[in-house]
Amino acid sequence: MTYSPDTSEKTMSSMQQLLPAWEDTVHDAQTVFRSLLKALSEPGTIQRLRVNLQAPAPLQMATAAACLALMDYETTAWLADELDNDAVRTYLRFHCGLPLVHEKSSANFAVLGSSLQQLDLQGFAQGSMTYPDKSATLLIQVDDLENGTEYQLTGPGIKDKRSIYISGLPTDFVNKWQANHAAFPQGVDVIFCSGDAVVGLPRTSKIAAVQSEELPCT
């Protein structure tokens, strides 16, 4: 194998800047995992991740915590370009032990950020009718989970309807999600991440954008 000083120095630099993971590995990992399960079983509810965790930029704390709780050496992950840097790769490889893949269709998990305008839900692993659990879970980092466009969710885990407010989703997300929902039991699940909060959107949920009412002219 040919020795590359540049590659070696870059790897050493990334390791020196590596941020720590959980303060209490077992407790923190279990706490976050339970919060993620609750987010998906009660779609649209904001779940706060009550852990102290540093995240490598541009990952936010909730995104990093979800990665640490869900990913391990038996899973694969794909990073969108805007989140793909040496610090993030080193962090995930070291703390999760997982391989990062170039083809999103082969990943168990995908981590996305500002590239949502080109979001192609059907480009990720869809599972099969026999093995729907082989589909991907998308961790989507958004600007805000308390302010922004209002969406209404319906489906399992929701009594009647539930409103959520998300800033940063593309205008055609609802149409893309309708196609994903229609593919059930296949299709992807989504966990939105922002700050220390997560919101789950499983493939079983329907979503509709709420049109704001215009004030009458006086």
PDB file of C-alpha atoms in Angstrom:
ATOM      1  CA  MET A   1       0.000   0.000   0.000  1.00  0.00           C
ATOM      2  CA  THR A   2       1.350   3.419  -0.944  1.00  0.00           C
ATOM      3  CA  TYR A   3       1.863   5.797   1.965  1.00  0.00           C
ATOM      4  CA  SER A   4       0.199   9.164   1.471  1.00  0.00           C
ATOM      5  CA  PRO A   5       1.379  11.910   3.843  1.00  0.00           C
ATOM      6  CA  ASP A   6      -1.611  14.098   3.008  1.00  0.00           C
ATOM      7  CA  THR A   7      -4.116  11.346   3.789  1.00  0.00           C
ATOM      8  CA  SER A   8      -2.309  10.364   6.981  1.00  0.00           C
ATOM      9  CA  GLU A   9      -2.100  13.937   8.230  1.00  0.00           C
ATOM     10  CA  LYS A  10      -5.774  14.547   7.442  1.00  0.00           C
ATOM     11  CA  THR A  11      -6.789  11.412   9.351  1.00  0.00           C
ATOM     12  CA  MET A  12      -4.662  12.368  12.359  1.00  0.00           C
ATOM     13  CA  SER A  13      -6.100  15.892  12.330  1.00  0.00           C
ATOM     14  CA  SER A  14      -9.670  14.542  12.260  1.00  0.00           C
ATOM     15  CA  MET A  15      -8.946  12.198  15.173  1.00  0.00           C
ATOM     16  CA  GLN A  16      -7.405  15.008  17.215  1.00  0.00           C
ATOM     17  CA  GLN A  17     -10.560  17.085  16.717  1.00  0.00           C
ATOM     18  CA  LEU A  18     -12.910  14.158  17.429  1.00  0.00           C
ATOM     19  CA  LEU A  19     -15.738  15.163  19.747  1.00  0.00           C
ATOM     20  CA  PRO A  20     -16.800  12.825  22.563  1.00  0.00           C
ATOM     21  CA  ALA A  21     -20.091  10.935  22.438  1.00  0.00           C
ATOM     22  CA  TRP A  22     -22.367  10.163  25.392  1.00  0.00           C
ATOM     23  CA  GLU A  23     -21.511  11.260  28.926  1.00  0.00           C
ATOM     24  CA  ASP A  24     -23.247   8.112  30.214  1.00  0.00           C
ATOM     25  CA  THR A  25     -23.225   5.632  27.337  1.00  0.00           C
ATOM     26  CA  VAL A  26     -25.937   3.212  28.483  1.00  0.00           C
ATOM     27  CA  HIS A  27     -28.307   5.740  30.051  1.00  0.00           C
ATOM     28  CA  ASP A  28     -28.018   8.373  27.302  1.00  0.00           C
ATOM     29  CA  ALA A  29     -28.312   5.893  24.432  1.00  0.00           C
ATOM     30  CA  GLN A  30     -31.401   4.266  25.967  1.00  0.00           C
ATOM     31  CA  THR A  31     -32.987   7.647  26.729  1.00  0.00           C
ATOM     32  CA  VAL A  32     -32.560   8.864  23.160  1.00  0.00           C
ATOM     33  CA  PHE A  33     -33.664   5.547  21.652  1.00  0.00           C
ATOM     34  CA  ARG A  34     -36.892   5.603  23.683  1.00  0.00           C
ATOM     35  CA  SER A  35     -37.544   9.193  22.588  1.00  0.00           C
ATOM     36  CA  LEU A  36     -37.066   8.228  18.932  1.00  0.00           C
ATOM     37  CA  LEU A  37     -39.461   5.297  19.283  1.00  0.00           C
ATOM     38  CA  LYS A  38     -42.028   7.584  20.909  1.00  0.00           C
ATOM     39  CA  ALA A  39     -41.593  10.123  18.111  1.00  0.00           C
ATOM     40  CA  LEU A  40     -42.430   7.467  15.512  1.00  0.00           C
ATOM     41  CA  SER A  41     -45.267   5.890  17.514  1.00  0.00           C
ATOM     42  CA  GLU A  42     -46.827   9.311  18.200  1.00  0.00           C
ATOM     43  CA  PRO A  43     -46.231  11.091  14.872  1.00  0.00           C
ATOM     44  CA  GLY A  44     -46.016  14.864  15.005  1.00  0.00           C
ATOM     45  CA  THR A  45     -45.203  15.150  18.711  1.00  0.00           C
ATOM     46  CA  ILE A  46     -42.035  17.042  19.601  1.00  0.00           C
ATOM     47  CA  GLN A  47     -39.650  14.913  21.631  1.00  0.00           C
ATOM     48  CA  ARG A  48     -36.790  16.647  23.447  1.00  0.00           C
ATOM     49  CA  LEU A  49     -33.563  14.690  23.689  1.00  0.00           C
ATOM     50  CA  ARG A  50     -32.453  15.266  27.274  1.00  0.00           C
ATOM     51  CA  VAL A  51     -28.763  14.552  26.872  1.00  0.00           C
ATOM     52  CA  ASN A  52     -25.602  16.624  26.859  1.00  0.00           C
ATOM     53  CA  LEU A  53     -23.893  15.979  23.545  1.00  0.00           C
ATOM     54  CA  GLN A  54     -21.514  17.886  21.292  1.00  0.00           C
ATOM     55  CA  ALA A  55     -22.068  17.466  17.563  1.00  0.00           C
ATOM     56  CA  PRO A  56     -19.582  18.053  14.729  1.00  0.00           C
ATOM     57  CA  ALA A  57     -20.728  20.885  12.459  1.00  0.00           C
ATOM     58  CA  PRO A  58     -22.971  21.054  10.566  1.00  0.00           C
ATOM     59  CA  LEU A  59     -24.808  18.299  12.482  1.00  0.00           C
ATOM     60  CA  GLN A  60     -27.163  19.574  15.147  1.00  0.00           C
ATOM     61  CA  MET A  61     -27.331  17.874  18.531  1.00  0.00           C
ATOM     62  CA  ALA A  62     -30.543  15.957  17.836  1.00  0.00           C
ATOM     63  CA  THR A  63     -29.212  14.681  14.527  1.00  0.00           C
ATOM     64  CA  ALA A  64     -25.977  13.456  16.092  1.00  0.00           C
ATOM     65  CA  ALA A  65     -27.841  11.862  19.016  1.00  0.00           C
ATOM     66  CA  ALA A  66     -30.192  10.018  16.664  1.00  0.00           C
ATOM     67  CA  CYS A  67     -27.204   8.717  14.705  1.00  0.00           C
ATOM     68  CA  LEU A  68     -25.496   7.445  17.848  1.00  0.00           C
ATOM     69  CA  ALA A  69     -28.668   5.768  19.140  1.00  0.00           C
ATOM     70  CA  LEU A  70     -29.719   4.094  15.885  1.00  0.00           C
ATOM     71  CA  MET A  71     -26.535   3.255  13.997  1.00  0.00           C
ATOM     72  CA  ASP A  72     -23.931   0.585  14.667  1.00  0.00           C
ATOM     73  CA  TYR A  73     -21.482  -1.680  12.850  1.00  0.00           C
ATOM     74  CA  GLU A  74     -24.326  -3.786  11.430  1.00  0.00           C
ATOM     75  CA  THR A  75     -25.922  -0.822   9.642  1.00  0.00           C
ATOM     76  CA  THR A  76     -24.908   1.471   6.804  1.00  0.00           C
ATOM     77  CA  ALA A  77     -25.452   5.203   6.377  1.00  0.00           C
ATOM     78  CA  TRP A  78     -25.438   7.729   3.553  1.00  0.00           C
ATOM     79  CA  LEU A  79     -24.635  11.417   4.060  1.00  0.00           C
ATOM     80  CA  ALA A  80     -25.997  14.214   1.894  1.00  0.00           C
ATOM     81  CA  ASP A  81     -23.246  16.399   0.422  1.00  0.00           C
ATOM     82  CA  GLU A  82     -23.892  19.357   2.726  1.00  0.00           C
ATOM     83  CA  LEU A  83     -23.325  17.175   5.811  1.00  0.00           C
ATOM     84  CA  ASP A  84     -20.474  15.111   4.409  1.00  0.00           C
ATOM     85  CA  ASN A  85     -17.133  16.297   5.785  1.00  0.00           C
ATOM     86  CA  ASP A  86     -14.128  14.759   7.530  1.00  0.00           C
ATOM     87  CA  ALA A  87     -15.326  15.699  11.021  1.00  0.00           C
ATOM     88  CA  VAL A  88     -18.768  14.121  10.570  1.00  0.00           C
ATOM     89  CA  ARG A  89     -17.392  10.998   8.898  1.00  0.00           C
ATOM     90  CA  THR A  90     -14.765  10.475  11.607  1.00  0.00           C
ATOM     91  CA  TYR A  91     -17.363  11.039  14.350  1.00  0.00           C
ATOM     92  CA  LEU A  92     -19.799   8.468  12.951  1.00  0.00           C
ATOM     93  CA  ARG A  93     -17.179   5.892  12.050  1.00  0.00           C
ATOM     94  CA  PHE A  94     -15.513   6.114  15.457  1.00  0.00           C
ATOM     95  CA  HIS A  95     -18.584   6.242  17.703  1.00  0.00           C
ATOM     96  CA  CYS A  96     -20.953   4.058  15.640  1.00  0.00           C
ATOM     97  CA  GLY A  97     -18.465   1.784  13.898  1.00  0.00           C
ATOM     98  CA  LEU A  98     -20.574   1.789  10.764  1.00  0.00           C
ATOM     99  CA  PRO A  99     -19.570   1.948   7.100  1.00  0.00           C
ATOM    100  CA  LEU A 100     -20.644   5.008   5.115  1.00  0.00           C
ATOM    101  CA  VAL A 101     -21.865   4.222   1.605  1.00  0.00           C
ATOM    102  CA  HIS A 102     -21.905   6.228  -1.624  1.00  0.00           C
ATOM    103  CA  GLU A 103     -25.162   4.794  -2.980  1.00  0.00           C
ATOM    104  CA  LYS A 104     -28.162   6.024  -1.010  1.00  0.00           C
ATOM    105  CA  SER A 105     -30.298   3.143  -2.260  1.00  0.00           C
ATOM    106  CA  SER A 106     -28.140   0.698  -0.279  1.00  0.00           C
ATOM    107  CA  ALA A 107     -28.170   2.603   3.042  1.00  0.00           C
ATOM    108  CA  ASN A 108     -30.161   1.663   6.127  1.00  0.00           C
ATOM    109  CA  PHE A 109     -30.011   5.281   7.267  1.00  0.00           C
ATOM    110  CA  ALA A 110     -29.628   8.589   5.463  1.00  0.00           C
ATOM    111  CA  VAL A 111     -28.767  11.967   6.972  1.00  0.00           C
ATOM    112  CA  LEU A 112     -29.929  15.027   5.054  1.00  0.00           C
ATOM    113  CA  GLY A 113     -29.922  18.789   5.470  1.00  0.00           C
ATOM    114  CA  SER A 114     -30.343  21.748   3.146  1.00  0.00           C
ATOM    115  CA  SER A 115     -30.419  19.713  -0.099  1.00  0.00           C
ATOM    116  CA  LEU A 116     -34.105  18.924   0.380  1.00  0.00           C
ATOM    117  CA  GLN A 117     -35.122  20.707  -2.818  1.00  0.00           C
ATOM    118  CA  GLN A 118     -33.742  17.693  -4.682  1.00  0.00           C
ATOM    119  CA  LEU A 119     -35.184  15.177  -2.219  1.00  0.00           C
ATOM    120  CA  ASP A 120     -36.103  11.895  -3.905  1.00  0.00           C
ATOM    121  CA  LEU A 121     -37.783   9.667  -1.341  1.00  0.00           C
ATOM    122  CA  GLN A 122     -38.075   6.780  -3.768  1.00  0.00           C
ATOM    123  CA  GLY A 123     -34.321   6.830  -4.351  1.00  0.00           C
ATOM    124  CA  PHE A 124     -33.728   5.352  -0.895  1.00  0.00           C
ATOM    125  CA  ALA A 125     -34.174   1.725   0.133  1.00  0.00           C
ATOM    126  CA  GLN A 126     -37.899   0.953  -0.032  1.00  0.00           C
ATOM    127  CA  GLY A 127     -37.966  -2.512   1.483  1.00  0.00           C
ATOM    128  CA  SER A 128     -40.197  -5.153  -0.082  1.00  0.00           C
ATOM    129  CA  MET A 129     -43.671  -6.534   0.459  1.00  0.00           C
ATOM    130  CA  THR A 130     -42.066  -9.480   2.248  1.00  0.00           C
ATOM    131  CA  TYR A 131     -39.455  -7.464   4.156  1.00  0.00           C
ATOM    132  CA  PRO A 132     -40.762  -3.898   4.586  1.00  0.00           C
ATOM    133  CA  ASP A 133     -38.342  -3.439   7.486  1.00  0.00           C
ATOM    134  CA  LYS A 134     -35.485  -3.363   4.965  1.00  0.00           C
ATOM    135  CA  SER A 135     -36.429   0.201   4.032  1.00  0.00           C
ATOM    136  CA  ALA A 136     -34.387   3.258   4.995  1.00  0.00           C
ATOM    137  CA  THR A 137     -34.922   5.674   7.856  1.00  0.00           C
ATOM    138  CA  LEU A 138     -34.168   9.279   6.932  1.00  0.00           C
ATOM    139  CA  LEU A 139     -32.844  11.743   9.502  1.00  0.00           C
ATOM    140  CA  ILE A 140     -33.757  15.122   8.037  1.00  0.00           C
ATOM    141  CA  GLN A 141     -32.218  18.180   9.657  1.00  0.00           C
ATOM    142  CA  VAL A 142     -34.516  21.208   9.356  1.00  0.00           C
ATOM    143  CA  ASP A 143     -34.406  24.839  10.468  1.00  0.00           C
ATOM    144  CA  ASP A 144     -37.194  24.723  13.054  1.00  0.00           C
ATOM    145  CA  LEU A 145     -39.764  22.292  14.472  1.00  0.00           C
ATOM    146  CA  GLU A 146     -41.912  24.832  16.291  1.00  0.00           C
ATOM    147  CA  ASN A 147     -42.323  27.599  13.728  1.00  0.00           C
ATOM    148  CA  GLY A 148     -42.812  27.505   9.991  1.00  0.00           C
ATOM    149  CA  THR A 149     -45.309  25.972   7.599  1.00  0.00           C
ATOM    150  CA  GLU A 150     -48.219  24.213   9.284  1.00  0.00           C
ATOM    151  CA  TYR A 151     -48.896  20.620   8.296  1.00  0.00           C
ATOM    152  CA  GLN A 152     -51.667  18.309   9.473  1.00  0.00           C
ATOM    153  CA  LEU A 153     -50.985  14.642  10.118  1.00  0.00           C
ATOM    154  CA  THR A 154     -53.470  11.787  10.241  1.00  0.00           C
ATOM    155  CA  GLY A 155     -53.002   8.059  10.704  1.00  0.00           C
ATOM    156  CA  PRO A 156     -52.040   5.501  13.366  1.00  0.00           C
ATOM    157  CA  GLY A 157     -50.887   7.018  16.656  1.00  0.00           C
ATOM    158  CA  ILE A 158     -52.901  10.199  16.037  1.00  0.00           C
ATOM    159  CA  LYS A 159     -56.351  10.930  17.426  1.00  0.00           C
ATOM    160  CA  ASP A 160     -58.224  12.724  14.638  1.00  0.00           C
ATOM    161  CA  LYS A 161     -55.552  15.197  13.414  1.00  0.00           C
ATOM    162  CA  ARG A 162     -52.299  16.651  14.691  1.00  0.00           C
ATOM    163  CA  SER A 163     -50.661  19.881  13.546  1.00  0.00           C
ATOM    164  CA  ILE A 164     -46.921  20.275  13.207  1.00  0.00           C
ATOM    165  CA  TYR A 165     -44.895  23.306  12.176  1.00  0.00           C
ATOM    166  CA  ILE A 166     -41.715  22.807  10.170  1.00  0.00           C
ATOM    167  CA  SER A 167     -39.404  25.370   8.615  1.00  0.00           C
ATOM    168  CA  GLY A 168     -37.168  24.246   5.784  1.00  0.00           C
ATOM    169  CA  LEU A 169     -39.186  21.674   3.831  1.00  0.00           C
ATOM    170  CA  PRO A 170     -39.525  22.065   0.043  1.00  0.00           C
ATOM    171  CA  THR A 171     -42.943  23.015  -1.299  1.00  0.00           C
ATOM    172  CA  ASP A 172     -43.359  19.663  -3.062  1.00  0.00           C
ATOM    173  CA  PHE A 173     -42.627  17.564   0.028  1.00  0.00           C
ATOM    174  CA  VAL A 174     -46.312  16.779   0.600  1.00  0.00           C
ATOM    175  CA  ASN A 175     -46.710  15.372  -2.921  1.00  0.00           C
ATOM    176  CA  LYS A 176     -43.575  13.276  -2.538  1.00  0.00           C
ATOM    177  CA  TRP A 177     -44.753  12.003   0.826  1.00  0.00           C
ATOM    178  CA  GLN A 178     -48.149  11.031  -0.575  1.00  0.00           C
ATOM    179  CA  ALA A 179     -46.379   8.721  -3.028  1.00  0.00           C
ATOM    180  CA  ASN A 180     -44.297   7.293  -0.182  1.00  0.00           C
ATOM    181  CA  HIS A 181     -47.400   6.700   1.965  1.00  0.00           C
ATOM    182  CA  ALA A 182     -49.216   5.046  -0.953  1.00  0.00           C
ATOM    183  CA  ALA A 183     -46.408   2.485  -1.263  1.00  0.00           C
ATOM    184  CA  PHE A 184     -47.126   1.081   2.231  1.00  0.00           C
ATOM    185  CA  PRO A 185     -45.966  -1.361   3.580  1.00  0.00           C
ATOM    186  CA  GLN A 186     -42.943  -0.280   1.583  1.00  0.00           C
ATOM    187  CA  GLY A 187     -41.519   3.233   1.795  1.00  0.00           C
ATOM    188  CA  VAL A 188     -39.233   5.224   4.059  1.00  0.00           C
ATOM    189  CA  ASP A 189     -39.726   6.591   7.571  1.00  0.00           C
ATOM    190  CA  VAL A 190     -38.532  10.082   8.512  1.00  0.00           C
ATOM    191  CA  ILE A 191     -37.268  11.624  11.726  1.00  0.00           C
ATOM    192  CA  PHE A 192     -37.020  15.413  11.559  1.00  0.00           C
ATOM    193  CA  CYS A 193     -34.234  16.882  13.707  1.00  0.00           C
ATOM    194  CA  SER A 194     -33.661  20.451  14.878  1.00  0.00           C
ATOM    195  CA  GLY A 195     -31.682  21.658  17.875  1.00  0.00           C
ATOM    196  CA  ASP A 196     -32.415  19.196  20.681  1.00  0.00           C
ATOM    197  CA  ALA A 197     -35.795  18.119  19.260  1.00  0.00           C
ATOM    198  CA  VAL A 198     -37.092  15.389  16.963  1.00  0.00           C
ATOM    199  CA  VAL A 199     -40.448  14.738  15.275  1.00  0.00           C
ATOM    200  CA  GLY A 200     -41.340  11.396  13.718  1.00  0.00           C
ATOM    201  CA  LEU A 201     -43.118  10.868  10.408  1.00  0.00           C
ATOM    202  CA  PRO A 202     -43.594   7.145   9.735  1.00  0.00           C
ATOM    203  CA  ARG A 203     -44.744   5.888   6.354  1.00  0.00           C
ATOM    204  CA  THR A 204     -48.166   5.117   7.871  1.00  0.00           C
ATOM    205  CA  SER A 205     -48.911   8.835   8.350  1.00  0.00           C
ATOM    206  CA  LYS A 206     -50.645  11.087   5.873  1.00  0.00           C
ATOM    207  CA  ILE A 207     -49.572  14.723   5.670  1.00  0.00           C
ATOM    208  CA  ALA A 208     -51.231  17.820   4.243  1.00  0.00           C
ATOM    209  CA  ALA A 209     -50.083  21.424   4.166  1.00  0.00           C
ATOM    210  CA  VAL A 210     -52.477  23.869   5.843  1.00  0.00           C
ATOM    211  CA  GLN A 211     -53.257  26.841   3.662  1.00  0.00           C
ATOM    212  CA  SER A 212     -53.012  30.113   5.564  1.00  0.00           C
ATOM    213  CA  GLU A 213     -56.075  32.314   5.377  1.00  0.00           C
ATOM    214  CA  GLU A 214     -55.574  35.702   3.774  1.00  0.00           C
ATOM    215  CA  LEU A 215     -56.952  38.679   5.665  1.00  0.00           C
ATOM    216  CA  PRO A 216     -59.687  40.578   3.785  1.00  0.00           C
ATOM    217  CA  CYS A 217     -58.771  43.954   2.356  1.00  0.00           C
ATOM    218  CA  THR A 218     -60.181  46.944   4.215  1.00  0.00           C
TER     219      THR A 218
END
